[in-house]
Coordinates of C-alpha atoms and ligand atoms in Angstrom, one line a residue:
X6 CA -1.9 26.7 -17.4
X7 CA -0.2 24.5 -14.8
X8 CA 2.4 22.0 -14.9
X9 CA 1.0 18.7 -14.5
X10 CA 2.6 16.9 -11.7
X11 CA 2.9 12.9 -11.9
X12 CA 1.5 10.6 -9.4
X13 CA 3.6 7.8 -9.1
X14 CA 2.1 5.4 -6.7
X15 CA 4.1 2.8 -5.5
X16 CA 1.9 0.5 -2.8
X17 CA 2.1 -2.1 -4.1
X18 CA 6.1 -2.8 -4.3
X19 CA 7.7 -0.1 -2.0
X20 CA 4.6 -0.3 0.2
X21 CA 4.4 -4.0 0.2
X22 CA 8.4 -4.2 1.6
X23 CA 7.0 -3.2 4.9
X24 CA 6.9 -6.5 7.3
X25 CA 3.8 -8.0 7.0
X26 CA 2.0 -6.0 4.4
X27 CA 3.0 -8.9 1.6
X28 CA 0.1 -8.8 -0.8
X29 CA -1.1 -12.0 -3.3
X30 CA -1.5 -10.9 -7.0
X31 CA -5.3 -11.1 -6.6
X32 CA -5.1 -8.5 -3.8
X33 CA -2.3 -6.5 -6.2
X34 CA -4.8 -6.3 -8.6
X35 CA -7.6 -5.1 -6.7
X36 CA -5.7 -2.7 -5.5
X37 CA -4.5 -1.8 -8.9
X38 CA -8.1 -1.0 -10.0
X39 CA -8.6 1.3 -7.4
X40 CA -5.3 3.1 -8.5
X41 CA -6.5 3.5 -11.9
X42 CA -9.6 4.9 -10.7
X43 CA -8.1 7.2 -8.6
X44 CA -5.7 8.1 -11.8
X45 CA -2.8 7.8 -10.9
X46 CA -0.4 8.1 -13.8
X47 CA 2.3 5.6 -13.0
X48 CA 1.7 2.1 -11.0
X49 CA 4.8 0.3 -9.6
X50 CA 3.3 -3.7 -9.6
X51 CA 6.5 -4.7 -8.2
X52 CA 9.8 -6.4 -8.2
X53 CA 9.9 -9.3 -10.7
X54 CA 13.4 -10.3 -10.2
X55 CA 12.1 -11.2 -6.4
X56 CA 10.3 -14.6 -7.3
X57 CA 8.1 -16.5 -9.6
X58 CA 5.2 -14.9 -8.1
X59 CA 6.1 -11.7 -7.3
X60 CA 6.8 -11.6 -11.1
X61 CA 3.4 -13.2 -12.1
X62 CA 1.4 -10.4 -9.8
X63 CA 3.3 -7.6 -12.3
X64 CA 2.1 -9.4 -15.0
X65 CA -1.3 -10.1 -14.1
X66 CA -1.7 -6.0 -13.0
X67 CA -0.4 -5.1 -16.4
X68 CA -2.5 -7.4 -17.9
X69 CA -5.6 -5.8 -16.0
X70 CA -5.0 -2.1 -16.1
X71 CA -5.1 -0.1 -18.8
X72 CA -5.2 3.6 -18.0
X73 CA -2.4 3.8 -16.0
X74 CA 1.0 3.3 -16.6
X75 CA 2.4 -0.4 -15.1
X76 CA 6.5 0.0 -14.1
X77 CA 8.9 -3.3 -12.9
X78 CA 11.8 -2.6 -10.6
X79 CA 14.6 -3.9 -11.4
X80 CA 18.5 -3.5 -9.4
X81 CA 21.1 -2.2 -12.3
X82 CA 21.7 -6.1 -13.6
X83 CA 20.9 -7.4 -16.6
X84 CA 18.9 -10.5 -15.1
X85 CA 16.4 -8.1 -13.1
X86 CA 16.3 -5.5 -16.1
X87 CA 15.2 -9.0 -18.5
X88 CA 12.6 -10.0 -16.0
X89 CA 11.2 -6.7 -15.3
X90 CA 10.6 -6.0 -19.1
X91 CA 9.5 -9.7 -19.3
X92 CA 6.9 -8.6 -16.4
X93 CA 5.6 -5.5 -18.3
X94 CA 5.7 -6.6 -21.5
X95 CA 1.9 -7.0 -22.5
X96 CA 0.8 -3.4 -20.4
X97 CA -0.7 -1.3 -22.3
X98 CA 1.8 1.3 -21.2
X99 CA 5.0 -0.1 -19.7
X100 CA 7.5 1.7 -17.8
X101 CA 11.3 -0.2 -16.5
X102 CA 12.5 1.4 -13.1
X103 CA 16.4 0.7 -12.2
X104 CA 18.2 1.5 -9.5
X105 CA 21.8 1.7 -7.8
X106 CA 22.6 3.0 -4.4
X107 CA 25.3 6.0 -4.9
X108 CA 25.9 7.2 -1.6
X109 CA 29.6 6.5 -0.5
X110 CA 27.9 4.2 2.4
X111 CA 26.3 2.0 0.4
X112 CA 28.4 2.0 -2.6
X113 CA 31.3 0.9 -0.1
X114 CA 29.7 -1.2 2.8
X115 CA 26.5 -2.5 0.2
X116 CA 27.6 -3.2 -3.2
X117 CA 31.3 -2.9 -2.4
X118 CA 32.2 -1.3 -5.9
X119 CA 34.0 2.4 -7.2
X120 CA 32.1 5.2 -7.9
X121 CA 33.2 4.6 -11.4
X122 CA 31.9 0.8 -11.5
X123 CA 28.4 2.0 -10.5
X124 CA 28.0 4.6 -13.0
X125 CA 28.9 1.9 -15.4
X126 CA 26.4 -0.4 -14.2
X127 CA 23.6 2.3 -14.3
X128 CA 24.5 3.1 -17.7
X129 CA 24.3 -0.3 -18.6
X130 CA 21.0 -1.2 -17.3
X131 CA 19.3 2.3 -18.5
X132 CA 20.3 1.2 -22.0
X133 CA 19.5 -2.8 -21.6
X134 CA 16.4 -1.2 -20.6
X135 CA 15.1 1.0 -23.4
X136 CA 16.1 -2.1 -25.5
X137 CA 12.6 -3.2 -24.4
X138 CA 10.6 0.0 -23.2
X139 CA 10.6 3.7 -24.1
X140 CA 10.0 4.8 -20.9
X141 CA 12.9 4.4 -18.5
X142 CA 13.3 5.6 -15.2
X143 CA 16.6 5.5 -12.9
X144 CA 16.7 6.2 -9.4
X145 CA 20.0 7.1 -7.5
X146 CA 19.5 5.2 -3.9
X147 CA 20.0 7.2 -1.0
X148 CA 20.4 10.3 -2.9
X149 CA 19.7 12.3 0.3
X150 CA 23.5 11.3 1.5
X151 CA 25.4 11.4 -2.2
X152 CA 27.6 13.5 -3.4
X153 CA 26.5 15.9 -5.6
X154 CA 29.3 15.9 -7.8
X155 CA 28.8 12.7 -8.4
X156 CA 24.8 12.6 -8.8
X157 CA 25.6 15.5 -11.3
X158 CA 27.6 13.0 -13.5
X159 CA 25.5 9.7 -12.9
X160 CA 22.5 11.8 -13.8
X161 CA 23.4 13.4 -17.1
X162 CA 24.7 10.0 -17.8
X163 CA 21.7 8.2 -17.5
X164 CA 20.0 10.8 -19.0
X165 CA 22.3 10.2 -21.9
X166 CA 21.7 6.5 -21.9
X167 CA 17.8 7.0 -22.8
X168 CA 16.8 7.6 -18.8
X169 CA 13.5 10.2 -18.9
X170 CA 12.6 10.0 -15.5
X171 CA 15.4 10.6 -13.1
X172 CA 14.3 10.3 -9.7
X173 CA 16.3 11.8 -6.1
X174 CA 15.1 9.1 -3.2
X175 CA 15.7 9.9 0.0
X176 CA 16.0 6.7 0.9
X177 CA 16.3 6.7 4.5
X178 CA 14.6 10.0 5.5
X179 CA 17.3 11.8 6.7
X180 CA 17.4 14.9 4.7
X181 CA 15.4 18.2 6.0
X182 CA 12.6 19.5 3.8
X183 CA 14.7 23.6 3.0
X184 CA 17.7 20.9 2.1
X185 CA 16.4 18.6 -0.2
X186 CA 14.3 21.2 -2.2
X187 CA 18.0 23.3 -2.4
X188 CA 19.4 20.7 -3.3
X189 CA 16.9 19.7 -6.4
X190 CA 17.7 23.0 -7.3
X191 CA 21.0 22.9 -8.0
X192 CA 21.1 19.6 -9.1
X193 CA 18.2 20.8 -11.8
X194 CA 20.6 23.6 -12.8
X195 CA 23.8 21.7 -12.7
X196 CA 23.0 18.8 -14.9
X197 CA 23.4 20.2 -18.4
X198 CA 20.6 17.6 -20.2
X199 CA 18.3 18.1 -17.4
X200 CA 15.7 19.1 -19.9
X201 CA 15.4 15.7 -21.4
X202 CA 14.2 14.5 -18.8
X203 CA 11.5 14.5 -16.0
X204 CA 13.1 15.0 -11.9
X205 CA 11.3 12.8 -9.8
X206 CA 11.2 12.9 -5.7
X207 CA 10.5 9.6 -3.8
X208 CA 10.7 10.3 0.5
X209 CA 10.7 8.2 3.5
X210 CA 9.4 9.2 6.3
X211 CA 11.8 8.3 9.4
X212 CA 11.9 11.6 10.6
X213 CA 8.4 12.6 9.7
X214 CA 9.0 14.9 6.8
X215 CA 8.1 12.2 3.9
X216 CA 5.6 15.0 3.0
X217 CA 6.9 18.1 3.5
X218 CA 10.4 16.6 1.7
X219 CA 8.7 15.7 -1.5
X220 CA 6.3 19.2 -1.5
X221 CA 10.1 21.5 -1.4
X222 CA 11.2 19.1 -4.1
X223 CA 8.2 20.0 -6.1
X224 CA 8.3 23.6 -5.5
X225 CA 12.2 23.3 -6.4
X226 CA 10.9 22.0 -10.2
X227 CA 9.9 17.8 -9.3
X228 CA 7.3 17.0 -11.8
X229 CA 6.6 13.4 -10.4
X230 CA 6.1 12.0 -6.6
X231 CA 6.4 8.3 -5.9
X232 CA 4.5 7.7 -2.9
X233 CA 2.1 5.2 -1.2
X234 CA -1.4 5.1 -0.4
X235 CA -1.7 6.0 3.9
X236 CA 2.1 6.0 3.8
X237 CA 2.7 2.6 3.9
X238 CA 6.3 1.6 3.1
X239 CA 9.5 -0.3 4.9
X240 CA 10.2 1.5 9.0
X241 CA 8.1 4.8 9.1
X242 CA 6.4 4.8 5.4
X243 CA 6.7 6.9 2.2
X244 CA 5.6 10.4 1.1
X245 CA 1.5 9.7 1.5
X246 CA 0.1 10.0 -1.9
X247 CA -3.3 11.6 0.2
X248 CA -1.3 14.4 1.5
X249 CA 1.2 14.9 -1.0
X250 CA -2.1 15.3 -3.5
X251 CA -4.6 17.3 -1.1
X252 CA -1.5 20.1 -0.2
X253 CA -0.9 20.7 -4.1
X254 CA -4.7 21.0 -4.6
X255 CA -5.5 22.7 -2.1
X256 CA -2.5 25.6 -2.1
X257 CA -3.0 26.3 -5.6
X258 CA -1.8 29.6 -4.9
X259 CA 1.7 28.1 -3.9
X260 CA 2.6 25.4 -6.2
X261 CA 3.0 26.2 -9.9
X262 CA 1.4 22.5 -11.0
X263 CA -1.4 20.1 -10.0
X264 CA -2.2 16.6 -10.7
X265 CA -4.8 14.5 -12.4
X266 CA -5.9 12.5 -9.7
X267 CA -9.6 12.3 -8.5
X268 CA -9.7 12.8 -5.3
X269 CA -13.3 11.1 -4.3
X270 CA -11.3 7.9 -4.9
X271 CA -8.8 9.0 -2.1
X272 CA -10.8 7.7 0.8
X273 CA -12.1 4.0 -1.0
X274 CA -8.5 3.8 -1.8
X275 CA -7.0 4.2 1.5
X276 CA -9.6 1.9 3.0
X277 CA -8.9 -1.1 0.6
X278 CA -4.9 -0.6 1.3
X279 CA -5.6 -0.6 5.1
X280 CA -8.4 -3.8 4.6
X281 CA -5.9 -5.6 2.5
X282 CA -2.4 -5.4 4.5
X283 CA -4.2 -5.1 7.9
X284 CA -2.3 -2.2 8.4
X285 CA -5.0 0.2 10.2
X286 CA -5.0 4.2 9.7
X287 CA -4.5 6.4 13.0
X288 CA -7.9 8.5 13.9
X289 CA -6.1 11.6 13.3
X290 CA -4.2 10.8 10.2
X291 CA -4.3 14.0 7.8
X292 CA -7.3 13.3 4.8
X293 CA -7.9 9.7 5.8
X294 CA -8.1 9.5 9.2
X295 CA -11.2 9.1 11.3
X296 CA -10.8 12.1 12.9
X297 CA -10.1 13.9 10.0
X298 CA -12.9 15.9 9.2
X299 CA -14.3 15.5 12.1
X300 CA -15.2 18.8 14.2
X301 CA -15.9 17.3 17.4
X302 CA -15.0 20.5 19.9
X303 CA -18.2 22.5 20.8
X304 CA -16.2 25.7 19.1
X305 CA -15.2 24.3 16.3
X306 CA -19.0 23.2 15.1
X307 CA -20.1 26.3 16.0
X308 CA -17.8 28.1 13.6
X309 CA -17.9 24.8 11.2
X310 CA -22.3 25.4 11.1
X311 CA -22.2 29.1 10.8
X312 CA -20.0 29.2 8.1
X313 CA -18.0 26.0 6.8
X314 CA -14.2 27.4 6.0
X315 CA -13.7 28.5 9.6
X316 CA -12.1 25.6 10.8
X317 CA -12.4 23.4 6.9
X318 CA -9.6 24.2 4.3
X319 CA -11.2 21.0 2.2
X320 CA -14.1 19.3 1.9
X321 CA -14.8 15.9 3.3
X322 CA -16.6 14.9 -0.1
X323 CA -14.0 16.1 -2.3
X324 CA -11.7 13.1 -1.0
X325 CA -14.2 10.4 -0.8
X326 CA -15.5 10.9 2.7
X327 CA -19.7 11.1 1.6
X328 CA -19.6 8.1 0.0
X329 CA -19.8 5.6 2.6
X330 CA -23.6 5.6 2.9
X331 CA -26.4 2.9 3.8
X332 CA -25.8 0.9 0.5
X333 CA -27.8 -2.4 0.8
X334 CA -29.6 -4.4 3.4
X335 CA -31.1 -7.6 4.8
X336 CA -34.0 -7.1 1.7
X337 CA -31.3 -6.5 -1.0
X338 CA -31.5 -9.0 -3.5
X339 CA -28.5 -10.6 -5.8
X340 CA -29.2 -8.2 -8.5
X341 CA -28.6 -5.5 -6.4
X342 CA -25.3 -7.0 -4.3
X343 CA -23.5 -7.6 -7.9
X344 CA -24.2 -4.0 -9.2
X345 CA -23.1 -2.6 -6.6
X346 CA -19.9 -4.6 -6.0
X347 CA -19.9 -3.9 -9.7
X348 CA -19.3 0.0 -9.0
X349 CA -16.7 -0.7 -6.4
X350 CA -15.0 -2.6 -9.0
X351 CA -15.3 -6.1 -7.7
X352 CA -16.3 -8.4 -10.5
X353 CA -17.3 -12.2 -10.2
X354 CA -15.4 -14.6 -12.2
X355 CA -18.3 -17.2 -12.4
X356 CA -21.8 -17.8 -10.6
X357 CA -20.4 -20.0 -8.4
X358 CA -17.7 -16.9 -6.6
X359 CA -21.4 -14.4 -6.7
X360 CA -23.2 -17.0 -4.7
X361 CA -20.7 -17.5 -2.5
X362 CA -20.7 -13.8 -1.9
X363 CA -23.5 -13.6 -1.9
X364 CA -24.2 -16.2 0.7
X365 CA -21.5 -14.7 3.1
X366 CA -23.4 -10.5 2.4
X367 CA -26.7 -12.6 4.0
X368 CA -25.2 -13.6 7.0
X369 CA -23.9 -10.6 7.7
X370 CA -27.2 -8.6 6.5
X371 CA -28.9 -11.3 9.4
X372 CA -26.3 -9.9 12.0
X373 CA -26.1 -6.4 10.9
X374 CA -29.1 -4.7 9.3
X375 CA -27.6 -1.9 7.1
X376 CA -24.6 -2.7 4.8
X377 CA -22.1 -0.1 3.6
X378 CA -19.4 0.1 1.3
X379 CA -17.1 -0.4 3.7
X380 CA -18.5 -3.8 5.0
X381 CA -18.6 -5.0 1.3
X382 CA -15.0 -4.2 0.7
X383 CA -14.2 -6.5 3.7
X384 CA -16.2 -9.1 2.9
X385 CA -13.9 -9.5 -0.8
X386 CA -10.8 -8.8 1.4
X387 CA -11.3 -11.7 3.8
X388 CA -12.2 -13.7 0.3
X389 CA -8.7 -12.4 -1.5
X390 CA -6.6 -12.8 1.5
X391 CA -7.6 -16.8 2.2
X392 CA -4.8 -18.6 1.0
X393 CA -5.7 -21.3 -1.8
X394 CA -4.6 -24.7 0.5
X395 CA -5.5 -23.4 3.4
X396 CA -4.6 -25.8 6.2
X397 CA -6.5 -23.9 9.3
X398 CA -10.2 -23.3 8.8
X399 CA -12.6 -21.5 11.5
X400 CA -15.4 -23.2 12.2
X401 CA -16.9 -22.0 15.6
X402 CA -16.6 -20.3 19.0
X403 CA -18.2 -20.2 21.9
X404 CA -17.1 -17.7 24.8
X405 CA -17.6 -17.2 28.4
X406 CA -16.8 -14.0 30.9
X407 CA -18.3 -12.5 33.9
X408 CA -16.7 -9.5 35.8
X409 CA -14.4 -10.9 37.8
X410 CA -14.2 -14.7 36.6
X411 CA -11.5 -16.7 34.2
X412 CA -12.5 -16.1 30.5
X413 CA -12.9 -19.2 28.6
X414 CA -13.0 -20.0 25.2
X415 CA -14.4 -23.1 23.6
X416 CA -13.7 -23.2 19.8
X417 CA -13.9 -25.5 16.8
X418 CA -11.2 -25.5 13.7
X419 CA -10.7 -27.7 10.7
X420 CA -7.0 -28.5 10.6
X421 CA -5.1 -30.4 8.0
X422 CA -8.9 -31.5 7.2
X423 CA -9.9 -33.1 10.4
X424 CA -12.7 -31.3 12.8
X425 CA -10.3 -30.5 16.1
X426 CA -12.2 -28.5 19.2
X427 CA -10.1 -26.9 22.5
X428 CA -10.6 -25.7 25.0
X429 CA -9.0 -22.8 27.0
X430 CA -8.7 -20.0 29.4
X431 CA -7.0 -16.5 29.2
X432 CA -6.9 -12.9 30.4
X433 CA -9.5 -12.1 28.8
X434 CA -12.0 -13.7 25.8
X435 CA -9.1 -13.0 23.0
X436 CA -6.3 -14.2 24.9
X437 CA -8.2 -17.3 25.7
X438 CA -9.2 -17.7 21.9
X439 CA -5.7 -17.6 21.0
X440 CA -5.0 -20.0 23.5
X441 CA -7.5 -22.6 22.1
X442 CA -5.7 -21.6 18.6
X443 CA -2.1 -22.8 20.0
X444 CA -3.6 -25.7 21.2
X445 CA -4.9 -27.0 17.9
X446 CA -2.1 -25.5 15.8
X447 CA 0.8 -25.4 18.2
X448 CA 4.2 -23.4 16.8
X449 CA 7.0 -21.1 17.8
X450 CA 5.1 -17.8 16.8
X451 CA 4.4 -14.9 18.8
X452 CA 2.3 -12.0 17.6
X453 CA 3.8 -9.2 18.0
X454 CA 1.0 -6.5 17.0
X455 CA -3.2 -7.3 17.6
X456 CA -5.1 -4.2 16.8
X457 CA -9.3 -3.6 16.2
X458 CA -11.1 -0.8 14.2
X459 CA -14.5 -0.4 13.9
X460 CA -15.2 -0.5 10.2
X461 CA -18.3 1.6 10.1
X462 CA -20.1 4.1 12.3
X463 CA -22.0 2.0 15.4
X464 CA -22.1 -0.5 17.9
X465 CA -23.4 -2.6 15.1
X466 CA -20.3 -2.1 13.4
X467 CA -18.2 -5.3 12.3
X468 CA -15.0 -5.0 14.4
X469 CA -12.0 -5.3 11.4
X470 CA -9.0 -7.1 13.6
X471 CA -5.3 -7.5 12.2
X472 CA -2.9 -9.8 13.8
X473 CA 0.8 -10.0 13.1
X474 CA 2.3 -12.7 13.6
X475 CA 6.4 -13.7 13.1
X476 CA 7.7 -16.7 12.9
X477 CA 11.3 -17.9 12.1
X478 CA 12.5 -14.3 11.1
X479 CA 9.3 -13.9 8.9
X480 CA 6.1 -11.5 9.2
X481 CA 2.6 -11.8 7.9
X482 CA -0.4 -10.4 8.9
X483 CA -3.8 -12.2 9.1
X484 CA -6.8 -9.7 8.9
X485 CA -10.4 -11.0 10.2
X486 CA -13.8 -9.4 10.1
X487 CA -17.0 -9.8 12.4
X488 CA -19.9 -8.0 14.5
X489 CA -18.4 -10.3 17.3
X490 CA -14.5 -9.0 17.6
X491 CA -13.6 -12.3 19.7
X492 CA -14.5 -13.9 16.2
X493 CA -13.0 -11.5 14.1
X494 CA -10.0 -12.1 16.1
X495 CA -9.7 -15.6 15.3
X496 CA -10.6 -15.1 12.0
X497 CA -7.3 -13.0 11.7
X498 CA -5.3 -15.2 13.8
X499 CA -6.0 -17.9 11.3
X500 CA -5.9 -16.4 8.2
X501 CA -2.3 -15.3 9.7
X502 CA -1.2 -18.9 10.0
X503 CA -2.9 -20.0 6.8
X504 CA 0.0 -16.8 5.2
X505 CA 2.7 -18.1 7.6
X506 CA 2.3 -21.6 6.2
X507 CA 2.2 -20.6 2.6
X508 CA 4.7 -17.8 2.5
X509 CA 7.4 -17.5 0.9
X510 CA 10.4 -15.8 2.2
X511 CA 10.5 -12.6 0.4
X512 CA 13.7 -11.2 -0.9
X513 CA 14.3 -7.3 -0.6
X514 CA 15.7 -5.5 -3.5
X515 CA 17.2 -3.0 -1.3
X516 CA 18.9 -4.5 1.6
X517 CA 19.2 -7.8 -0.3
X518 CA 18.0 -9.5 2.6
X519 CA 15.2 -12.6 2.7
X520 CA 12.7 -12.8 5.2
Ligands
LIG629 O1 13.9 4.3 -1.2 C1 14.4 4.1 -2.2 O2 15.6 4.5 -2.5 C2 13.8 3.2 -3.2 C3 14.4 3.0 -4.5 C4 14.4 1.7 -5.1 C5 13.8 4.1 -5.4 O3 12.7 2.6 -2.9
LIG630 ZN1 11.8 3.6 -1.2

């Protein structure tokens, strides 16, 4: 029998501190769903101690899940451990995270305290913390630079205190893969109550070795994985929970544990993260990717038809990839749009939210004759991600471009409730849409990243557009979706202002910085 190896995702704090990927609690607990579907055994909701809401969207995801395990970070402090078991309180299973930087750089130029003051301070919130939970865990920040000596000691400590997940971050992804899994090793043998409790391995990816970091830690004795659905997290993203999973499934024959996850749900997973944030997946991205199953060089189908594990190692279904099939159409009545928004987890609150749904599924059914699952999760994204006042609302556009003339862009907006039109020009249709934008809403932001996907297979496809915009030091970004991508463009250029107008800074429980 193997080990069982824990999947602790951790999207929707550590993934959601990356600029612009802020999620509200509705789209937290979306998400959430999908993560329980997918099995994962431990869900970080996020950091209560951040804000009023941040702290509601914890307590609304442990209110909603129930198979998985909900955890609250919290900084070693006895406000942000209160508010974190405040958060979790009412999940079924609960779970207090606390941390504390230990490497001499942080512990001197950070939190400006001793060695010995930290180790007090983790002590102190690991046992403030099982006051309220029995499951405890306590990460060591920037493990990857500390002194072993000293982990040894904060560790066993900890451990002491009632900790019973320990967890070794390499918090800036600087460590090599043959180091970090030597060094699990001898911190696994060094710390004498080491069998009380569970080692845990969270990487970033800075260098590109997220992955292969958190896979030597495992093979060194890690029984958990914090890591993030497509990698998103702060600069260059987490361990990816996709990769991290497929590797131990599919080389059984090297690593001595497996997990419970169900990998069909990989793929709807990764594609609600990416639809949410707006943060797109690269073509050849390992498991999720477009590109990633498919065997486009003449060779490689040869070999791929005449006998499948020439060139595959896994199977496209077996993460998710069959699923996204012809689901309804132009003829598909409401019955039939609520079941099957019913099986990708989406539920109506009241008639009202299905009609207008539904309403929204017809006119893209008139535009676009065969509706996948894909096209259904967008159109609940663009619904989750509309701020409640929103302030900018799209009403029309009308575009015109010849080879060789001025673009122009003629477009209608509701703004601060009054119909406003513009008029402008650009180099090219989306520039000049923009440009009608400014003039309506003028402001100081620039966007820094515009990017399109094709959501499904097709020219027909709806074009999914992100836009991030910054503003004043802070970073959103709008998502929009339309078979026309000058409209989905807008769409997302709005629904960027609409964020920009109603978010709030965020405050980072790391750097301690608010943006
Ligand atoms: O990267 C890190 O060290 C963290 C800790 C809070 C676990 O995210
Ligand atoms: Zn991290």
């Amino acid at each position: 029998m193997n080990d069982r190896l824990y999947i602790f995702d951790t999207t929707l704090r550590d993934g959601e501190q990356s600029p612009g990927a802020s999620m509200t609690a509705a789209e937290k607990v979306r998400i959430a769903r999908q993560l329980e579907k997918l099995q994962v055994d431990i869900i970080e909701a996020g950091f209560p101690a951040a804000s009023e809401g941040d702290s509601e969207a914890v307590k609304m995801v442990a209110k909603e899940i129930s198979d998985s395990r909900i955890c609250a970070l919290a900084r070693a402090n006895p406000g942000d451990v209160e508010k974190a078991a405040e958060a979790v309180k009412n999940a079924n299973a609960a779970r207090i995270h606390t941390f504390i930087a230990t490497s001499p750089i942080h512990m001197k130029a950070k939190l400006r305290m001793s060695p010995e003051d930290v180790l007090e301070k983790a002590v102190n919130a690991v046992r403030q913390a099982r006051d309220s939970v029995e499951d405890v865990e306590f990460s060591a920040e920037d493990a990857g630079r500390s002194d072993e000596d000293f982990l040894c000691r904060i560790f066993e400590a900890v451990i002491h205190a009632g900790a019973r997940t320990v967890n070794i971050p390499d918090t800036v992804g600087y460590t090599m893969p043959h180091q970090f899994g030597e060094m699990f090793n001898r911190l696994m043998n060094r710390i004498p109550n080491a069998d009380q409790a569970t080692f845990s391995v969270h990487c970033h990816n800075d260098l590109g070795v997220a992955v292969a970091n958190s896979l030597a830690a495992v093979q060194a004795g890690a029984r958990q994985v914090e890591c993030t659905i497509n990698g998103l997290g702060e600069r260059a993203g987490n361990a990816s929970l996709e990769e991290v999973v497929m590797a131990v499934r599919t080389r059984q024959d090297v690593f001595s544990c497996d997990t419970a996850i169900d990998t069909a749900q990989i793929l709807p997973a990764s594609r609600m993260v990416s639809s949410v944030t707006g943060f797109p997946v690269q073509p050849n991205k390992a498991i999720v990717g477009a590109n990633a199953f498919a065997h486009e060089a003449g060779i490689h189908q040869d070999g791929v038809l005449k006998q499948r594990d020439t060139y595959e190692i896994m199977r496209a279904e077996d993460v998710g990839w069959s699923a996204n099939q012809i689901v309804l159409g132009k003829h598909s009545g409401r019955t039939a749009f609520r079941e099957r928004m019913a099986s990708l987890g989406i539920e109506f609150s009241s008639d009202v939210e299905l009609n207008a749904a539904f309403g929204r599924f017809k006119d893209l059914a008139d535009k676009k004759h065969e509706i996948f699952d894909d096209d259904l999760q967008v159109l609940v994204s663009e619904d989750t991600s509309k701020e409640e006042n929103e302030v900018v609302r799209f009403i029309g556009l009308k575009t015109m471009a010849e080879t060789g003339g001025i673009p122009v862009a003629e477009l209608s907006l509701e703004f601060n409730g009054q119909p406003r039109s513009s008029s402008a020009n650009g180099d090219g249709l989306v520039d000049a849409a923009f440009q009608a934008v400014e003039e309506i809403v003028p402001g100081t932001r620039n966007v820094i990243l515009y990017s399109v996907n094709a959501i499904t297979e097709g020219s027909d496809s709806q074009g999914e557009v992100s836009v991030r915009l910054q503003e004043e030091g802070r970073i959103v970004n709008g998502q929009g979706a339309d078979t026309d991508i000058v409209v989905a463009s807008v769409k997302a250029y709005i629904n960027g202002l609409n964020k920009l107008q109603a978010a709030p800074h965020r405050f980072n429980p790391q750097s301690g910085e608010t943006v």
